[in-house]
JSON list of C-alpha atoms in Angstrom, two decimals:
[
{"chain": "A", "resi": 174, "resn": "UNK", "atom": "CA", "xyz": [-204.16, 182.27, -56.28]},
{"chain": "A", "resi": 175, "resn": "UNK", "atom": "CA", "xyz": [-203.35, 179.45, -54.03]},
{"chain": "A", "resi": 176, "resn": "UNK", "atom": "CA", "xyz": [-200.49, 179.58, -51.39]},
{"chain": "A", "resi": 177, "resn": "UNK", "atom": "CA", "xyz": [-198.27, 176.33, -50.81]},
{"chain": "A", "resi": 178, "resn": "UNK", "atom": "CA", "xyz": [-197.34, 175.27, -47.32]},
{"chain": "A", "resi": 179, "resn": "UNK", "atom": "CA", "xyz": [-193.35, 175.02, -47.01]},
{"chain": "A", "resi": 180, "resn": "UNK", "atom": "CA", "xyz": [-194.52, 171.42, -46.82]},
{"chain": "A", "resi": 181, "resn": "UNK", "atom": "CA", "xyz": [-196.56, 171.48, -50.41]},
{"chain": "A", "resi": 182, "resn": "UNK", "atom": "CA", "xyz": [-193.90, 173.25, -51.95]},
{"chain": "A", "resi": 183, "resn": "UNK", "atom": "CA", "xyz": [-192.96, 171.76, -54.78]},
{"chain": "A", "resi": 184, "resn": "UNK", "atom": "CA", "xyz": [-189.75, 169.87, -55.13]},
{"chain": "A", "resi": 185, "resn": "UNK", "atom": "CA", "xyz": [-186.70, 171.92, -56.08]},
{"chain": "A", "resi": 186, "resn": "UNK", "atom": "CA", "xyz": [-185.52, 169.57, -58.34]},
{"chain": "A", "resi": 187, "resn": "UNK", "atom": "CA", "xyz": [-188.78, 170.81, -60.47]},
{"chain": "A", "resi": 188, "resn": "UNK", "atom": "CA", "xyz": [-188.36, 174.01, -60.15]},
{"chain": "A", "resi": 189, "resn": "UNK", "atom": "CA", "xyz": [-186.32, 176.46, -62.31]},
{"chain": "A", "resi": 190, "resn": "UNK", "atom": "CA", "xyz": [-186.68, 180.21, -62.74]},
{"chain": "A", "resi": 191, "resn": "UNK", "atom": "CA", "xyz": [-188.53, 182.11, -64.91]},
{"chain": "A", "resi": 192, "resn": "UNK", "atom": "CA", "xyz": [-186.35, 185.26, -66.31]},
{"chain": "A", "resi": 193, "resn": "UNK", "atom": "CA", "xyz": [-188.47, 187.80, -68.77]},
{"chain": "A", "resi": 194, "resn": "UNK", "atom": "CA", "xyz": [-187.71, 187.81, -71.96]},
{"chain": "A", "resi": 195, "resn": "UNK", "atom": "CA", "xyz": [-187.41, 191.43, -72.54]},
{"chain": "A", "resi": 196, "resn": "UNK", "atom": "CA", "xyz": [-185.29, 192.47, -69.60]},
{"chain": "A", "resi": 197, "resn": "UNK", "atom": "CA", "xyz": [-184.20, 189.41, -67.65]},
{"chain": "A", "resi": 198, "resn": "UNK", "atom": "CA", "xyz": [-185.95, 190.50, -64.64]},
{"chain": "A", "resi": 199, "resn": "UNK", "atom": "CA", "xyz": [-186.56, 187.09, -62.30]},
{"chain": "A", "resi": 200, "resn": "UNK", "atom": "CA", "xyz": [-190.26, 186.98, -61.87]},
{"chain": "A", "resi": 201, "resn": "UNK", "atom": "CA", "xyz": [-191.09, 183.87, -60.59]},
{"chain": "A", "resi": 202, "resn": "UNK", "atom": "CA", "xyz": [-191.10, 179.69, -60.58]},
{"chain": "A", "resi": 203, "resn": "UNK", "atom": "CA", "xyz": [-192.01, 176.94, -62.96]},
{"chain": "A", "resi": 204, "resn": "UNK", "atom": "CA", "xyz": [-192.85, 173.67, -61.72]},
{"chain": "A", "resi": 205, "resn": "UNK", "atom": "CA", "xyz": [-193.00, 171.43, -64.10]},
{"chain": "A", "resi": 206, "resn": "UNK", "atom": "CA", "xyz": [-195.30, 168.44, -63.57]},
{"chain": "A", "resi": 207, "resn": "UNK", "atom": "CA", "xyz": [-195.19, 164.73, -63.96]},
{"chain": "A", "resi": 208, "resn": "UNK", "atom": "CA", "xyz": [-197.20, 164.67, -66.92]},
{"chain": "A", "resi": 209, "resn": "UNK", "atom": "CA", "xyz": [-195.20, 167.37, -68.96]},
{"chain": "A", "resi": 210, "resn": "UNK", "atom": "CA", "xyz": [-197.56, 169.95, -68.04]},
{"chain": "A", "resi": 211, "resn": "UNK", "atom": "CA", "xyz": [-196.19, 173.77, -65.93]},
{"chain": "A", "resi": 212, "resn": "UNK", "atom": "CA", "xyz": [-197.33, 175.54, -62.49]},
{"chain": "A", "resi": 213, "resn": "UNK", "atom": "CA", "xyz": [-196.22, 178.87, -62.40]},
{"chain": "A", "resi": 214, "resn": "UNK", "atom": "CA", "xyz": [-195.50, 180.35, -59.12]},
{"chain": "A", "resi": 215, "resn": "UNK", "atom": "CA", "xyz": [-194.58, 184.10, -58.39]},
{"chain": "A", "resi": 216, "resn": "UNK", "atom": "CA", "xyz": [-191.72, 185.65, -56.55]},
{"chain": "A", "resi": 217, "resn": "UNK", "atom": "CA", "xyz": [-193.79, 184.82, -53.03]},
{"chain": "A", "resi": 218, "resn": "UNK", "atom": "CA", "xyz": [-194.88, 181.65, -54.36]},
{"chain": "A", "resi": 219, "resn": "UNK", "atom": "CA", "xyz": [-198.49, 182.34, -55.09]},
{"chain": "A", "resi": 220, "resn": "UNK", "atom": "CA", "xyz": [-199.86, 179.56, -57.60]},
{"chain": "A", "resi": 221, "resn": "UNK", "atom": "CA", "xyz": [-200.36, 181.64, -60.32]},
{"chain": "A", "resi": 222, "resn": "UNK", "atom": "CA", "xyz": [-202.69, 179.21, -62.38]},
{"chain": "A", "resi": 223, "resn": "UNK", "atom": "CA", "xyz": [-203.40, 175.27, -62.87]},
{"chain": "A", "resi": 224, "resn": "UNK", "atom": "CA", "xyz": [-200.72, 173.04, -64.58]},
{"chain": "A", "resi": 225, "resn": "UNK", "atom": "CA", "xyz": [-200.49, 174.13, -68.51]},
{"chain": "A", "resi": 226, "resn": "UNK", "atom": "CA", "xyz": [-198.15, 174.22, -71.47]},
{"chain": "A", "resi": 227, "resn": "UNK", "atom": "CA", "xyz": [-195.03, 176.44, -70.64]},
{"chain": "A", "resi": 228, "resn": "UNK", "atom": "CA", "xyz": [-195.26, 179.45, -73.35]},
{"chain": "A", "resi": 229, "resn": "UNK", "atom": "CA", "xyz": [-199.02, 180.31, -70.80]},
{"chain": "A", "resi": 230, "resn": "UNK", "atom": "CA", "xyz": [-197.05, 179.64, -67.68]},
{"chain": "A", "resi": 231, "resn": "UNK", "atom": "CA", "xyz": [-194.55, 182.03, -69.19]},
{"chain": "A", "resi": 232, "resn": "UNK", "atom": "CA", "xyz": [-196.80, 184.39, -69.87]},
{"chain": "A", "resi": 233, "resn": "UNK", "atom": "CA", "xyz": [-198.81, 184.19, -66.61]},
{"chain": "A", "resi": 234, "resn": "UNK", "atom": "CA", "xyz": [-195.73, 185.33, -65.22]},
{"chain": "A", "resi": 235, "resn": "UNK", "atom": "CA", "xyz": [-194.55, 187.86, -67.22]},
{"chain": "A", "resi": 236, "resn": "UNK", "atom": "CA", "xyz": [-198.06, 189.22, -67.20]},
{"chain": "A", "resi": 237, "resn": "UNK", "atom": "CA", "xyz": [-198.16, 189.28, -63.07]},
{"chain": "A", "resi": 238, "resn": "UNK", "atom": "CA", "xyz": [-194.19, 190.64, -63.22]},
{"chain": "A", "resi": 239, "resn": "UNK", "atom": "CA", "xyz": [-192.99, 192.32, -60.50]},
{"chain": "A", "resi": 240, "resn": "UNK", "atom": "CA", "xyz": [-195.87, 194.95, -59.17]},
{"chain": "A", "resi": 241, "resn": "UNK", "atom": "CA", "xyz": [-196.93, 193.18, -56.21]},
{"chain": "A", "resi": 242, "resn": "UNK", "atom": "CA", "xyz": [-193.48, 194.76, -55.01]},
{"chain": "A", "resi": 243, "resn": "UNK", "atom": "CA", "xyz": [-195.01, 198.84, -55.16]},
{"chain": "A", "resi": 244, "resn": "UNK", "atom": "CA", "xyz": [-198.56, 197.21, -53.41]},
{"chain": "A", "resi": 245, "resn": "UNK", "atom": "CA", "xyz": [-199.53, 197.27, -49.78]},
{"chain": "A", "resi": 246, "resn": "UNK", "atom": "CA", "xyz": [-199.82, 194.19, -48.10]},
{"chain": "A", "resi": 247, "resn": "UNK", "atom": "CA", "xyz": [-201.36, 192.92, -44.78]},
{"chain": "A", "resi": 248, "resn": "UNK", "atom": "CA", "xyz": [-199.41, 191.03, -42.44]},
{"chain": "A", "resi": 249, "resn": "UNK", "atom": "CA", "xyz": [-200.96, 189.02, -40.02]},
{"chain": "A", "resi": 250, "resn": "UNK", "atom": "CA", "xyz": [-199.33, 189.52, -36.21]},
{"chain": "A", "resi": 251, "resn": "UNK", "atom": "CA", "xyz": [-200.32, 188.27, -33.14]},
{"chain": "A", "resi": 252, "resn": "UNK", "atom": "CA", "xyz": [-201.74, 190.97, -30.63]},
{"chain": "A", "resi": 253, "resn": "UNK", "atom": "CA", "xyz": [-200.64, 189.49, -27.01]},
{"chain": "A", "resi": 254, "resn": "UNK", "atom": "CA", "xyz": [-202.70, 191.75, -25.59]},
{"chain": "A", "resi": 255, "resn": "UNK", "atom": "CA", "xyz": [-205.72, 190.78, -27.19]},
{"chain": "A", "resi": 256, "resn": "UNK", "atom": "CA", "xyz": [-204.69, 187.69, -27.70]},
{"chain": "A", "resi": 257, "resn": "UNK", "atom": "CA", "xyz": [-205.48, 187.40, -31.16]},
{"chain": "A", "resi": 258, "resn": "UNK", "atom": "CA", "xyz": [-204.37, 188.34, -34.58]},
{"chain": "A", "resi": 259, "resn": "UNK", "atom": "CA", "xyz": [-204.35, 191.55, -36.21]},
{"chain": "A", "resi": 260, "resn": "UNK", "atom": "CA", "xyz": [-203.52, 192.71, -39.59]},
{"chain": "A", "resi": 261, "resn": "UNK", "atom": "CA", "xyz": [-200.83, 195.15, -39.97]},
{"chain": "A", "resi": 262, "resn": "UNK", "atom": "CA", "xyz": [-200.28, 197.28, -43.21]},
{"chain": "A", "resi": 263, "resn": "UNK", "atom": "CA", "xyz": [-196.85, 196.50, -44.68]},
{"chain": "A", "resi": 264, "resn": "UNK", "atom": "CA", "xyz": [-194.22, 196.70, -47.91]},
{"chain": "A", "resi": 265, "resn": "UNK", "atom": "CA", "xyz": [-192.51, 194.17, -49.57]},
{"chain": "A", "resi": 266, "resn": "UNK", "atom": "CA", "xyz": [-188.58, 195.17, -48.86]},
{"chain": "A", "resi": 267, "resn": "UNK", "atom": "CA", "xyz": [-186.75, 192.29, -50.15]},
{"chain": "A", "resi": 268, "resn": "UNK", "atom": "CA", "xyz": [-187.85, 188.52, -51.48]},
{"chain": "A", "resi": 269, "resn": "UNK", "atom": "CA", "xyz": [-185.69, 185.74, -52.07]},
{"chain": "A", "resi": 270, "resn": "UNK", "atom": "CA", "xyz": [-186.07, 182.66, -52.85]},
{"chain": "A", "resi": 271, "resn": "UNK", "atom": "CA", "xyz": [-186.84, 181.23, -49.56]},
{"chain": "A", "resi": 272, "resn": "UNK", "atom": "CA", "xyz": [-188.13, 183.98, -47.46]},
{"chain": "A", "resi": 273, "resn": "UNK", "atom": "CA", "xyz": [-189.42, 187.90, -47.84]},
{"chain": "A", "resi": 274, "resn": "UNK", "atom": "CA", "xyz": [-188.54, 190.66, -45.90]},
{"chain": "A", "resi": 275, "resn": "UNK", "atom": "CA", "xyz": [-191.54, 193.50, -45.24]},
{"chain": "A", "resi": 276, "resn": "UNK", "atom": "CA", "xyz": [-191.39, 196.56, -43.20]},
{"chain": "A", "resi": 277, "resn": "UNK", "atom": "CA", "xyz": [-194.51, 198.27, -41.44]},
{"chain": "A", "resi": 278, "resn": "UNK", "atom": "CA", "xyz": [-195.93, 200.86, -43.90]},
{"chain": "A", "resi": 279, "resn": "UNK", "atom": "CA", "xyz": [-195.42, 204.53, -42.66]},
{"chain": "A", "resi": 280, "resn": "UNK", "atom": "CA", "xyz": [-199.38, 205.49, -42.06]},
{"chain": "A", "resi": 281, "resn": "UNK", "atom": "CA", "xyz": [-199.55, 202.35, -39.73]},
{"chain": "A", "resi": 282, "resn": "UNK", "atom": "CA", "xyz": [-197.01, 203.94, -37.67]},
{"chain": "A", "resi": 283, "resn": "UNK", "atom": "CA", "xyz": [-199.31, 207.32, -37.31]},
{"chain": "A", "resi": 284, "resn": "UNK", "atom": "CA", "xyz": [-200.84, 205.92, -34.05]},
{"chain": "A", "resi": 285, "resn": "UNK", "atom": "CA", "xyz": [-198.00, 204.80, -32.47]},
{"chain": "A", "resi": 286, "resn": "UNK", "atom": "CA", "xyz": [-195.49, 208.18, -32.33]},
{"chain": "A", "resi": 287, "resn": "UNK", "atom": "CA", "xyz": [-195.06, 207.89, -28.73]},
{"chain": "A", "resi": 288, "resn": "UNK", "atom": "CA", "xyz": [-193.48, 204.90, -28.73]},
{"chain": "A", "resi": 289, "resn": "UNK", "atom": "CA", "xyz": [-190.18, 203.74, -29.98]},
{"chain": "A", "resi": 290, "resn": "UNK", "atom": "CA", "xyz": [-190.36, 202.45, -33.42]},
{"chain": "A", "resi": 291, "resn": "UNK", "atom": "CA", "xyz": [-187.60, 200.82, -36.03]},
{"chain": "A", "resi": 292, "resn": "UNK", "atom": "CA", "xyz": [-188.16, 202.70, -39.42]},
{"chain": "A", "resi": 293, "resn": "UNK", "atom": "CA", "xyz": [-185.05, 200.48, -40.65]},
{"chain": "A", "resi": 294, "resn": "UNK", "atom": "CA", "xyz": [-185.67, 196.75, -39.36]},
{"chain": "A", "resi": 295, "resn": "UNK", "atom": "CA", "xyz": [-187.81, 194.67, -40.92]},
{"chain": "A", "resi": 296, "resn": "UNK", "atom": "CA", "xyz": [-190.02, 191.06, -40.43]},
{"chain": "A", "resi": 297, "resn": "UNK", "atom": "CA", "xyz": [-188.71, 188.18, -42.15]},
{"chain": "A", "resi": 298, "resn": "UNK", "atom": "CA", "xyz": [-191.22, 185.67, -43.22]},
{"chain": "A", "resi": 299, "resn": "UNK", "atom": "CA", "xyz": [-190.18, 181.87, -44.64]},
{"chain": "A", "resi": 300, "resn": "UNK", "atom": "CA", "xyz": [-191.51, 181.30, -48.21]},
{"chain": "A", "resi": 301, "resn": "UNK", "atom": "CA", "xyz": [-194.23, 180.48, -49.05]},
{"chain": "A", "resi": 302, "resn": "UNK", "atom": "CA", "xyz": [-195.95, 182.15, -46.08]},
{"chain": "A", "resi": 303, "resn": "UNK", "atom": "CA", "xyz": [-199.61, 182.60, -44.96]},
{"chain": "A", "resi": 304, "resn": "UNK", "atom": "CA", "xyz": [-199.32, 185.92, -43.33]},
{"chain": "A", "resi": 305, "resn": "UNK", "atom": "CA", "xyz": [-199.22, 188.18, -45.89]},
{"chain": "A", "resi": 306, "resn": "UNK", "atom": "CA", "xyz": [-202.12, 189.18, -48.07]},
{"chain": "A", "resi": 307, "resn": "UNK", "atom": "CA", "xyz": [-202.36, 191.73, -50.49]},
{"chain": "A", "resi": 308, "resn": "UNK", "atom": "CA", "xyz": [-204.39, 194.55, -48.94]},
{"chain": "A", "resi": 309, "resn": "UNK", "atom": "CA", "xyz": [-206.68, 195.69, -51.90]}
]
């Protein structure tokens, strides 16, 4: 899995959606290539494989779906008073096309009862991002 820079992202004018067959569920991106080939991309616009023919980037797709949505992820915030980064435990609320929207997950929140804390807000991140990782 290889994560684009908003920069490497590919061009949206090669770029359509990729809708599963069995329940139209919007699962990801196709690129298609100069040479006829297909990248597909999920939902957060992890590369999903190299450049192939498009019933595989289909079905790289379809196969990755949408469970990355029920699975912990790390976000990585900067800790001022450390003054470096930390990785925080989080869950995927919302993802559009250009951006995601996570919320801290509830057992990070265990250590921090004494202090104020937004159970309904959430971080927005621009797509694709390098700050989240999947926490497995």
């Amino acid at each position: 899995m290889s994560i684009p820079s908003r920069a490497d992202r590919p061009a949206p004018e090669d770029v359509f959606d990729h809708l599963r067959r069995e329940d139209g569920e919007h699962v990801g991106y196709i690129e298609m290539t100069a040479d006829g080939r297909f990248i597909p991309y999920d939902r957060l616009w992890v590369r999903r494989g190299g450049a192939m023919e498009l019933d595989e980037a289909e079905a790289a797709l379809d196969e990755v779906g949408l469970r990355f949505l029920a699975e912990d992820w790390l976000l990585q915030e900067a800790d001022e008073s450390a003054g470096e980064a930390t990785w925080t435990r989080v869950r995927i609320r919302e993802v559009h096309r250009d951006r995601v929207v996570v919320a801290r997950a509830m057992e990070d929140l265990s250590a921090n009862v004494a202090k104020a804390v937004d159970l309904v807000g959430g971080i927005e991140l621009p797509l694709p991002t390098t700050r989240l990782r999947p926490a497995r």
